[in-house]
Coordinates of C-alpha atoms in Angstrom, one line a residue:
X4 CA -64.0 -7.6 -20.5
X5 CA -61.6 -8.5 -17.6
X6 CA -61.6 -4.8 -16.6
X7 CA -65.4 -4.6 -16.7
X8 CA -65.6 -7.7 -14.4
X9 CA -63.2 -6.2 -11.9
X10 CA -65.2 -2.9 -11.9
X11 CA -68.4 -4.9 -11.3
X12 CA -66.8 -6.8 -8.4
X13 CA -65.7 -3.5 -6.9
X14 CA -69.2 -2.1 -7.1
X15 CA -70.6 -5.2 -5.5
X16 CA -68.1 -5.5 -2.6
X17 CA -67.1 -2.0 -1.7
X18 CA -70.2 -0.4 -0.2
X19 CA -70.3 2.3 2.3
X20 CA -70.5 1.3 6.0
X21 CA -74.0 0.9 7.4
X22 CA -75.6 -1.6 9.6
X23 CA -76.8 -3.7 6.6
X24 CA -75.0 -6.3 4.6
X25 CA -73.1 -5.8 1.3
X26 CA -75.0 -4.0 -1.4
X27 CA -74.1 -2.2 -4.5
X28 CA -72.1 1.0 -3.9
X29 CA -74.4 3.1 -6.0
X30 CA -77.3 2.3 -3.8
X31 CA -75.9 4.2 -0.9
X32 CA -76.6 7.9 -0.9
X33 CA -74.0 8.7 1.7
X34 CA -71.2 7.1 3.7
X35 CA -71.9 7.4 7.5
X36 CA -68.4 6.3 8.3
X37 CA -66.5 9.0 6.5
X38 CA -67.5 12.6 7.1
X39 CA -65.8 15.3 5.1
X40 CA -62.7 14.0 3.3
X41 CA -59.3 15.7 3.0
X42 CA -58.3 17.6 -0.1
X43 CA -58.9 15.7 -3.2
X44 CA -60.1 12.6 -1.3
X45 CA -63.2 10.7 -2.2
X46 CA -65.0 7.8 -0.5
X47 CA -65.0 4.9 -3.0
X48 CA -68.5 3.9 -1.9
X49 CA -70.2 7.3 -2.1
X50 CA -71.4 9.1 -5.2
X51 CA -69.5 12.3 -6.1
X52 CA -72.6 14.4 -6.5
X53 CA -74.7 16.1 -3.8
X54 CA -72.6 15.6 -0.6
X55 CA -74.5 15.8 2.6
X56 CA -74.4 19.3 4.2
X57 CA -72.1 19.6 7.3
X58 CA -73.7 20.8 10.5
X59 CA -73.3 24.5 11.2
X60 CA -71.1 24.1 14.3
X61 CA -71.1 24.2 18.1
X62 CA -73.1 21.6 19.9
X63 CA -74.7 20.4 16.6
X64 CA -71.3 19.7 15.1
X65 CA -70.2 17.9 18.3
X66 CA -73.3 15.7 18.1
X67 CA -72.5 15.0 14.4
X68 CA -69.0 13.8 15.3
X69 CA -70.3 11.5 18.0
X70 CA -72.9 10.2 15.7
X71 CA -70.2 9.2 13.2
X72 CA -68.3 7.6 16.1
X73 CA -71.3 5.5 17.0
X74 CA -71.9 4.5 13.4
X75 CA -68.3 3.4 13.2
X76 CA -68.7 1.4 16.4
X77 CA -71.6 -0.5 14.9
X78 CA -69.8 -1.1 11.6
X79 CA -66.8 -2.6 13.4
X80 CA -69.1 -4.8 15.4
X81 CA -70.8 -6.1 12.3
X82 CA -67.5 -6.8 10.6
X83 CA -66.3 -9.2 13.3
X84 CA -68.2 -12.4 13.5
X85 CA -67.0 -15.1 15.9
X86 CA -65.0 -17.0 13.4
X87 CA -62.7 -14.1 12.7
X88 CA -61.0 -14.8 16.0
X89 CA -59.5 -18.1 14.9
X90 CA -58.0 -17.2 11.5
X91 CA -54.3 -17.9 12.4
X92 CA -52.9 -21.3 13.0
X93 CA -50.1 -21.4 15.6
X94 CA -48.7 -24.6 13.9
X95 CA -48.5 -23.0 10.4
X96 CA -45.3 -22.1 8.6
X97 CA -45.2 -18.5 7.3
X98 CA -43.3 -17.5 4.2
X99 CA -41.3 -14.3 3.6
X100 CA -40.2 -15.6 0.1
X101 CA -41.6 -18.1 -2.2
X102 CA -40.0 -21.5 -1.7
X103 CA -40.9 -25.0 -3.0
X104 CA -39.7 -27.9 -0.8
X105 CA -39.7 -30.0 -4.0
X106 CA -36.5 -28.1 -4.9
X107 CA -34.8 -28.7 -1.5
X108 CA -32.5 -31.7 -1.5
X109 CA -30.5 -31.0 1.7
X110 CA -31.8 -30.0 5.1
X111 CA -29.5 -28.5 7.8
X112 CA -30.2 -27.8 11.4
X113 CA -28.9 -26.0 14.5
X114 CA -29.3 -27.9 17.7
X115 CA -30.3 -25.7 20.6
X116 CA -33.9 -24.3 20.2
X117 CA -34.1 -25.9 16.8
X118 CA -33.8 -29.7 17.0
X119 CA -34.0 -29.4 20.8
X120 CA -36.8 -27.1 22.1
X121 CA -36.2 -26.2 25.8
X122 CA -38.8 -25.5 28.5
X123 CA -39.0 -22.0 30.0
X124 CA -38.0 -23.6 33.3
X125 CA -34.4 -23.3 32.1
X126 CA -34.4 -19.5 32.3
X127 CA -34.7 -19.1 36.1
X128 CA -31.9 -21.6 36.5
X129 CA -29.6 -19.5 34.2
X130 CA -30.6 -16.3 36.0
X131 CA -30.0 -17.6 39.5
X132 CA -26.7 -19.2 38.6
X133 CA -25.3 -16.1 36.9
X134 CA -26.6 -13.9 39.8
X135 CA -24.7 -16.1 42.3
X136 CA -21.5 -16.0 40.2
X137 CA -21.7 -12.2 40.3
X138 CA -21.9 -12.2 44.0
X139 CA -19.4 -15.0 44.8
X140 CA -16.8 -14.5 42.1
X141 CA -17.2 -10.9 41.0
X142 CA -17.9 -9.6 44.6
X143 CA -21.1 -7.9 43.7
X144 CA -23.4 -6.8 46.6
X145 CA -25.2 -9.5 48.5
X146 CA -28.4 -7.6 48.1
X147 CA -28.6 -8.7 44.5
X148 CA -29.6 -12.1 45.7
X149 CA -33.1 -10.9 46.6
X150 CA -33.9 -10.6 42.9
X151 CA -35.6 -13.6 41.2
X152 CA -36.2 -14.2 37.5
X153 CA -39.4 -12.6 36.1
X154 CA -40.4 -14.5 33.0
X155 CA -42.8 -11.7 31.9
X156 CA -40.1 -9.0 32.0
X157 CA -38.1 -9.1 28.7
X158 CA -38.6 -10.1 25.1
X159 CA -36.2 -11.0 22.3
X160 CA -35.0 -8.3 20.0
X161 CA -34.4 -5.5 22.6
X162 CA -31.5 -3.2 22.4
X163 CA -29.3 -2.3 25.4
X164 CA -27.4 0.9 25.6
X165 CA -24.2 0.1 27.4
X166 CA -23.4 3.8 28.0
X167 CA -26.8 5.1 29.0
X168 CA -28.2 2.0 30.7
X169 CA -31.6 1.9 29.1
X170 CA -33.5 -0.7 27.2
X171 CA -34.5 0.3 23.7
X172 CA -37.5 -0.1 21.5
X173 CA -36.4 -2.5 18.8
X174 CA -37.2 -0.1 16.0
X175 CA -34.5 2.4 17.1
X176 CA -37.0 5.1 18.2
X177 CA -37.4 5.6 22.0
X178 CA -41.1 5.0 22.1
X179 CA -43.1 6.1 25.1
X180 CA -43.2 3.6 28.0
X181 CA -40.6 1.4 26.3
X182 CA -37.2 2.6 27.6
X183 CA -36.2 1.3 31.0
X184 CA -33.3 2.1 33.3
X185 CA -32.9 -0.9 35.5
X186 CA -36.6 -1.8 36.2
X187 CA -38.0 1.7 35.9
X188 CA -39.4 3.5 32.9
X189 CA -37.4 6.5 31.7
X190 CA -39.6 9.6 31.0
X191 CA -39.8 10.8 27.4
X192 CA -38.3 14.2 28.3
X193 CA -35.2 12.5 29.8
X194 CA -34.8 10.2 26.8
X195 CA -34.8 13.1 24.4
X196 CA -32.3 14.9 26.5
X197 CA -30.0 11.8 26.7
X198 CA -30.0 11.5 22.9
X199 CA -29.3 15.1 22.0
X200 CA -32.8 16.4 21.6
X201 CA -34.2 13.6 19.5
X202 CA -35.8 10.1 19.9
X203 CA -33.9 8.9 16.8
X204 CA -31.0 6.5 17.3
X205 CA -28.7 6.3 14.1
X206 CA -28.7 2.8 12.6
X207 CA -24.9 2.5 12.7
X208 CA -25.0 3.0 16.5
X209 CA -27.9 0.5 17.0
X210 CA -26.6 -2.5 15.1
X211 CA -23.8 -3.9 13.0
X212 CA -24.3 -7.0 10.9
X213 CA -24.5 -9.2 13.9
X214 CA -26.6 -6.9 16.1
X215 CA -23.7 -5.1 17.9
X216 CA -23.2 -1.4 17.5
X217 CA -20.5 0.7 19.1
X218 CA -22.3 1.1 22.4
X219 CA -25.6 -0.7 21.8
X220 CA -26.2 -4.5 21.9
X221 CA -29.2 -6.2 20.5
X222 CA -30.4 -9.4 22.3
X223 CA -31.5 -11.8 19.6
X224 CA -31.3 -15.4 21.0
X225 CA -33.7 -17.0 23.5
X226 CA -30.8 -17.6 26.0
X227 CA -30.5 -13.8 26.3
X228 CA -33.8 -13.5 28.2
X229 CA -32.3 -14.2 31.6
X230 CA -29.3 -12.0 30.7
X231 CA -31.6 -9.0 30.1
X232 CA -33.4 -9.6 33.3
X233 CA -30.2 -9.9 35.3
X234 CA -28.8 -6.7 33.8
X235 CA -31.9 -4.8 34.7
X236 CA -32.0 -6.2 38.2
X237 CA -28.3 -5.3 38.9
X238 CA -28.7 -1.8 37.6
X239 CA -31.9 -1.4 39.7
X240 CA -30.0 -2.4 42.8
X241 CA -27.1 -0.1 42.2
X242 CA -29.4 2.9 41.4
X243 CA -31.7 2.1 44.3
X244 CA -28.8 2.1 46.8
X245 CA -27.0 5.1 45.3
X246 CA -23.9 3.1 44.4
X247 CA -21.6 4.5 41.7
X248 CA -20.7 2.2 38.9
X249 CA -19.3 2.2 35.4
X250 CA -22.0 1.0 33.0
X251 CA -19.5 -0.7 30.6
X252 CA -17.9 -2.7 33.5
X253 CA -21.4 -3.8 34.8
X254 CA -22.5 -4.9 31.4
X255 CA -19.3 -6.9 30.8
X256 CA -19.5 -8.6 34.2
X257 CA -23.1 -9.7 33.8
X258 CA -22.4 -10.9 30.2
X259 CA -19.4 -12.9 31.5
X260 CA -21.4 -14.4 34.3
X261 CA -24.0 -15.6 31.9
X262 CA -21.3 -16.9 29.6
X263 CA -19.8 -18.8 32.6
X264 CA -23.0 -20.7 33.1
X265 CA -22.6 -22.0 29.5
X266 CA -18.8 -22.4 29.5
X267 CA -18.6 -24.2 32.8
X268 CA -21.3 -26.6 31.6
X269 CA -23.8 -25.8 34.3
X270 CA -26.7 -25.5 31.8
X271 CA -25.7 -28.8 30.1
X272 CA -25.7 -30.5 33.5
X273 CA -29.2 -29.3 34.4
X274 CA -30.6 -30.5 31.1
X275 CA -28.8 -33.9 31.1
X276 CA -30.0 -34.6 34.6
X277 CA -33.7 -34.1 33.7
X278 CA -34.3 -34.2 30.0
X279 CA -38.0 -35.0 30.4
X280 CA -38.3 -31.6 32.2
X281 CA -36.3 -29.5 29.9
X282 CA -36.5 -30.9 26.4
X283 CA -39.8 -30.5 24.6
X284 CA -41.3 -32.1 21.5
X285 CA -38.5 -34.7 21.2
X286 CA -40.9 -37.2 19.5
X287 CA -41.8 -34.6 17.0
X288 CA -38.2 -33.9 16.1
X289 CA -37.7 -37.6 15.5
X290 CA -40.8 -37.6 13.3
X291 CA -39.5 -34.7 11.2
X292 CA -36.0 -36.2 10.7
X293 CA -37.3 -39.7 9.9
X294 CA -39.8 -38.3 7.4
X295 CA -37.2 -36.3 5.5
X296 CA -34.8 -39.3 5.3
X297 CA -37.6 -41.5 4.1
X298 CA -38.2 -39.1 1.2
X299 CA -34.5 -39.2 0.2
X300 CA -33.4 -35.9 1.7
X301 CA -29.8 -35.5 3.0
X302 CA -29.5 -34.0 6.5
X303 CA -26.7 -32.3 8.4
X304 CA -26.2 -30.7 11.8
X305 CA -24.0 -27.6 12.6
X306 CA -24.1 -26.6 16.2
X307 CA -22.0 -24.6 18.7
X308 CA -22.7 -27.1 21.5
X309 CA -20.3 -29.9 22.5
X310 CA -20.7 -33.4 21.2
X311 CA -21.3 -35.1 24.6
X312 CA -24.3 -32.7 25.3
X313 CA -25.7 -33.1 21.8
X314 CA -25.3 -36.9 21.8
X315 CA -27.2 -37.3 25.1
X316 CA -30.0 -35.0 23.9
X317 CA -30.3 -36.7 20.5
X318 CA -30.3 -40.1 22.1
X319 CA -33.2 -38.9 24.3
X320 CA -35.2 -37.5 21.4
X321 CA -34.3 -39.9 18.5
X322 CA -32.5 -43.0 19.9
X323 CA -29.0 -44.4 20.0
X324 CA -28.7 -44.6 16.2
X325 CA -29.5 -40.9 15.7
X326 CA -26.2 -40.3 13.7
X327 CA -27.4 -42.6 11.0
X328 CA -30.0 -40.0 10.1
X329 CA -27.4 -37.3 9.3
X330 CA -24.9 -37.3 6.5
X331 CA -22.7 -34.7 8.3
X332 CA -22.5 -33.8 12.0
X333 CA -20.4 -30.7 13.1
X334 CA -20.2 -29.7 16.8
X335 CA -18.5 -26.7 18.5
X336 CA -18.6 -25.0 15.1
X337 CA -18.1 -21.5 16.6
X338 CA -20.9 -19.8 14.6
X339 CA -21.1 -17.2 13.2
X340 CA -17.4 -17.2 12.5
X341 CA -17.8 -20.7 11.0
X342 CA -19.5 -19.0 8.1
X343 CA -16.9 -16.3 7.4
X344 CA -13.5 -17.6 8.8
X345 CA -11.6 -19.8 6.3
X346 CA -8.7 -20.6 8.6
X347 CA -10.2 -23.2 11.0
X348 CA -9.9 -26.8 9.7
X349 CA -12.3 -29.6 10.5
X350 CA -11.1 -32.1 13.1
X351 CA -12.6 -35.6 13.7
X352 CA -13.8 -36.7 17.1
X353 CA -13.9 -40.3 18.3
X354 CA -16.6 -41.8 20.4
X355 CA -15.0 -40.5 23.6
X356 CA -14.7 -37.0 22.3
X357 CA -11.0 -37.1 21.7
X358 CA -9.6 -35.2 18.8
X359 CA -7.9 -36.9 15.8
X360 CA -4.9 -35.3 14.1
X361 CA -5.3 -36.5 10.5
X362 CA -6.3 -34.1 7.8
X363 CA -9.9 -34.2 6.7
X364 CA -10.4 -34.8 3.0
X365 CA -14.0 -35.9 3.1
X366 CA -16.9 -35.7 5.5
X367 CA -18.3 -39.1 6.3
X368 CA -21.7 -40.2 7.5
X369 CA -21.8 -41.3 11.1
X370 CA -18.6 -39.5 12.0
X371 CA -18.4 -36.4 14.3
X372 CA -16.4 -33.3 13.3
X373 CA -15.5 -30.3 15.3
X374 CA -15.0 -26.6 14.2
X375 CA -14.1 -26.2 10.5
X376 CA -15.5 -23.6 8.3
X377 CA -18.3 -23.2 5.7
X378 CA -15.9 -22.9 2.7
X379 CA -14.4 -26.3 3.4
X380 CA -17.9 -27.6 4.0
X381 CA -19.1 -26.4 0.6
X382 CA -16.0 -27.8 -1.1
X383 CA -16.3 -31.2 0.5
X384 CA -20.1 -31.7 0.2
X385 CA -20.9 -29.6 -2.9
X386 CA -24.1 -28.6 -1.2
X387 CA -24.6 -25.1 -2.6
X388 CA -27.3 -22.6 -3.3
X389 CA -31.1 -22.8 -3.0
X390 CA -31.3 -26.6 -2.9
X391 CA -30.1 -26.3 0.8
X392 CA -32.5 -25.3 3.5
X393 CA -31.0 -24.5 7.0
X394 CA -33.0 -24.0 10.2
X395 CA -31.9 -22.1 13.2
X396 CA -33.2 -19.9 16.0
X397 CA -30.7 -17.0 15.9
X398 CA -31.2 -14.6 13.0
X399 CA -27.6 -13.4 13.0
X400 CA -25.5 -16.4 14.1
X401 CA -27.5 -19.0 12.2
X402 CA -29.2 -17.5 9.2
X403 CA -27.8 -14.1 8.0
X404 CA -24.6 -15.2 6.4
X405 CA -26.1 -18.3 4.8
X406 CA -28.8 -16.3 3.0
X407 CA -26.9 -13.1 2.1
X408 CA -23.5 -14.5 1.3
X409 CA -24.1 -18.1 0.2
X410 CA -27.6 -18.2 -1.3
X411 CA -29.0 -21.0 1.0
X412 CA -32.7 -21.0 1.8
X413 CA -33.3 -20.4 5.5
X414 CA -35.9 -21.2 8.1
X415 CA -36.2 -19.4 11.4
X416 CA -37.5 -21.1 14.5
X417 CA -39.4 -18.6 16.7
X418 CA -40.9 -20.4 19.7
X419 CA -42.6 -17.1 20.8
X420 CA -44.7 -17.2 17.6
X421 CA -47.1 -19.8 19.0
X422 CA -48.0 -17.7 22.0
X423 CA -48.3 -14.5 20.0
X424 CA -50.7 -16.1 17.5
X425 CA -52.9 -17.4 20.3
X426 CA -53.1 -13.9 21.6
X427 CA -53.9 -12.5 18.2
X428 CA -56.7 -15.1 17.9
X429 CA -58.5 -13.8 21.0
X430 CA -61.7 -11.8 20.8
X431 CA -60.1 -9.1 23.0
X432 CA -57.2 -8.6 20.7
X433 CA -59.3 -8.6 17.5
X434 CA -61.9 -6.2 18.7
X435 CA -59.3 -3.9 20.3
X436 CA -57.1 -3.8 17.2
X437 CA -60.0 -3.4 14.8
X438 CA -61.6 -0.6 16.7
X439 CA -58.2 1.1 17.1
X440 CA -57.8 1.0 13.3
X441 CA -61.3 2.4 12.8
X442 CA -60.8 5.1 15.3
X443 CA -57.6 6.1 13.7
X444 CA -59.3 6.5 10.3
X445 CA -62.1 8.5 12.0
X446 CA -59.6 10.9 13.5
X447 CA -57.8 11.3 10.2
X448 CA -61.0 12.2 8.3
X449 CA -62.7 14.3 11.0
X450 CA -59.7 16.5 11.8
X451 CA -61.0 19.1 9.2
X452 CA -63.4 20.3 12.0
X453 CA -61.3 22.7 14.1
X454 CA -63.9 24.6 16.2
X455 CA -63.5 24.4 20.0
X456 CA -66.2 21.8 20.5
X457 CA -64.9 19.6 17.7
X458 CA -61.3 19.8 19.1
X459 CA -62.6 18.5 22.4
X460 CA -64.2 15.5 20.7
X461 CA -61.1 14.8 18.7
X462 CA -59.0 15.1 21.9
X463 CA -61.2 12.5 23.6
X464 CA -60.8 10.2 20.6
X465 CA -57.0 10.6 20.6
X466 CA -56.9 9.7 24.3
X467 CA -59.0 6.6 23.7
X468 CA -56.8 5.6 20.8
X469 CA -53.7 5.9 22.9
X470 CA -55.3 3.8 25.6
X471 CA -56.2 1.2 23.0
X472 CA -52.6 1.1 21.8
X473 CA -51.3 0.5 25.3
X474 CA -53.9 -2.2 26.0
X475 CA -53.1 -4.0 22.8
X476 CA -49.4 -3.8 23.4
X477 CA -49.7 -5.1 27.0
X478 CA -51.6 -8.3 25.8
X479 CA -48.1 -9.5 24.7
X480 CA -45.8 -8.0 27.2
X481 CA -46.5 -5.2 29.7
X482 CA -43.1 -3.5 29.2
X483 CA -42.3 -4.0 25.5
X484 CA -45.3 -5.5 23.7
X485 CA -44.9 -8.0 20.8
X486 CA -41.6 -9.1 19.5
X487 CA -43.0 -8.4 16.0
X488 CA -44.5 -5.0 16.4
X489 CA -44.0 -1.7 18.2
X490 CA -47.6 -0.4 18.0
X491 CA -48.1 -0.1 14.2
X492 CA -44.5 -0.4 13.1
X493 CA -42.7 -3.8 12.6
X494 CA -39.9 -4.1 15.3
X495 CA -36.3 -4.2 14.3
X496 CA -36.4 -7.9 15.2
X497 CA -39.3 -8.4 12.7
X498 CA -37.4 -6.6 10.0
X499 CA -34.3 -8.8 10.5
X500 CA -36.6 -11.8 10.4
X501 CA -38.0 -10.8 7.0
X502 CA -34.5 -10.0 5.7
X503 CA -32.7 -13.2 6.8
X504 CA -35.3 -16.0 6.6
X505 CA -37.4 -17.5 3.8
X506 CA -39.7 -19.3 6.3
X507 CA -40.5 -18.9 10.0
X508 CA -42.4 -21.1 12.4
X509 CA -42.9 -21.8 16.1
X510 CA -41.1 -25.2 16.0
X511 CA -39.6 -27.6 13.6
X512 CA -42.6 -29.9 14.2
X513 CA -44.6 -27.5 12.0
X514 CA -43.0 -29.2 9.0
X515 CA -45.2 -32.3 9.8
X516 CA -48.2 -30.3 8.7
X517 CA -47.0 -30.0 5.1
X518 CA -46.0 -32.4 2.3
X519 CA -42.3 -32.6 1.4
X520 CA -43.1 -31.1 -2.0
X521 CA -45.2 -28.2 -0.7
X522 CA -44.7 -24.7 -2.1
X523 CA -44.9 -21.8 0.3
X524 CA -46.2 -18.5 -1.0
X525 CA -45.7 -15.2 0.8
X526 CA -48.9 -13.2 1.4
X527 CA -49.0 -9.8 -0.3
X528 CA -49.1 -7.2 2.4
X529 CA -50.2 -3.6 1.8
X530 CA -48.0 -0.6 1.3
X531 CA -49.5 2.5 2.8
X532 CA -50.9 3.7 -0.5
X533 CA -52.5 0.3 -1.0
X534 CA -53.9 0.0 2.5
X535 CA -57.6 1.0 1.9
X536 CA -57.9 -2.1 -0.3
X537 CA -57.0 -4.5 2.5
X538 CA -59.0 -6.3 5.1
X539 CA -57.1 -4.9 8.2
X540 CA -57.6 -1.3 7.1
X541 CA -61.1 -0.8 8.4
X542 CA -60.1 2.7 9.4
X543 CA -61.3 4.2 6.2
X544 CA -64.8 3.5 7.5
X545 CA -66.2 3.0 4.0
X546 CA -65.2 -0.5 2.9
X547 CA -67.2 -3.6 3.9
X548 CA -64.8 -6.6 4.0
X549 CA -65.8 -9.1 1.4
X550 CA -66.1 -12.8 1.8
X551 CA -65.3 -12.7 5.5
X552 CA -66.9 -16.0 6.3
X553 CA -65.1 -17.6 3.4
X554 CA -61.7 -16.3 4.5
X555 CA -61.4 -18.4 7.7
X556 CA -58.9 -20.7 6.0
X557 CA -56.4 -17.9 5.3
X558 CA -53.5 -18.2 7.7

């Protein structure tokens, strides 16, 4: 009986595409969106008997293809009512794995870009300071000073080839219009020549466990945005002025200059001088921590930042008694080696930041500890396994070891997610993507027509499809697109996000939208052989999406 019910539902909600509403599949004599299928294929909404005869050829066949094109246009238009453009909630939490907060007893946090969210105004300061360090201390050309930070240039997750001086598509394939040398795109032909006649970059070259290959570095944290911009500007200056340089030396100098901004405390000074300007959502961070403590949860902090900086920031966001919210506070932890190196012991800090010499036999609430290692942490706290949930912004330094080696649950803070969801929710994006999908399906099904006139039509469609792909990509970033997708493929960053995090969200404040016993369920996403059954695969041209008005609540 259950099977009969499913078959009835399929007949009711899988009609062929026309301009009318849903109707029983058997009532449609043909499928205007499909055309002749490939070998063995069959439109699920069309009867198997008496297929419509194909036009003879020439102008008549060309007109037939354009008629199918217009039918598909109308179908796509009918499938996108206004409410479909607000399906995603930027303040939602998204699950890669099923996780119930009821089972989580201990919450851990990174500090920078996790507890403390920073304004984008910080990036131009880092860029300018590192640029000036290159000129004044590393004796780089004065002409570099003309470059200013461009916030729209780079995105997280890019790869940088130290030997060939080109930015990489995150998926490891040198996609058209993605690779840059300095600030200029590298032609596809040159890319293929540089990499031995292929666009494929072997995985072992691209990335080790922490995003570092033999000659290729992946930029994964948000602080790397000004570093990528400065690298590209310096290379652009050297190339533009015909100056010879060693790519490895240039890369190291720029990286060291960026590091100096942090090590010398310049960034800390800027933030401490104007916390209202640089620290965002401090009241929401306080609300999250207070709520967890009120529900009996234990909290800890593990950060690479120094105590004086963390203390001032937490006082600004939470108040002078912020340490009473945390059962353990660890600063200058030296992640990711904190998670793997057993040799570094914990040391206690006093109120002035001075180190104590006594051996640490227990971790006390309200005290501050420096360095240490995760193995001693686990031994002293007995916080193990899936009852611990740790939040951080860096997929490698914060989350990878904890999930893969120690079985903690992990939450990734991805500030860019909020902006990307707002773009996805726009009418321009939804219509562009949906028509691109439909046009792709039309191309796939109509490629059986190979006469001269049909090939001209198909070529026009392929050109339009490529233009749509570029338009959709540029909505996120003109050079590199979304941090989550390279056209239809998930980016390398996106794949690491799925691998290393159970949950991901735009900010920690998203927790305020859920009960402390809420269970997150990952949405089932289609494999390619499942794709025709799914809402976003309109490219088959023969499936009317069911219940669209009732699906607005789906995140």
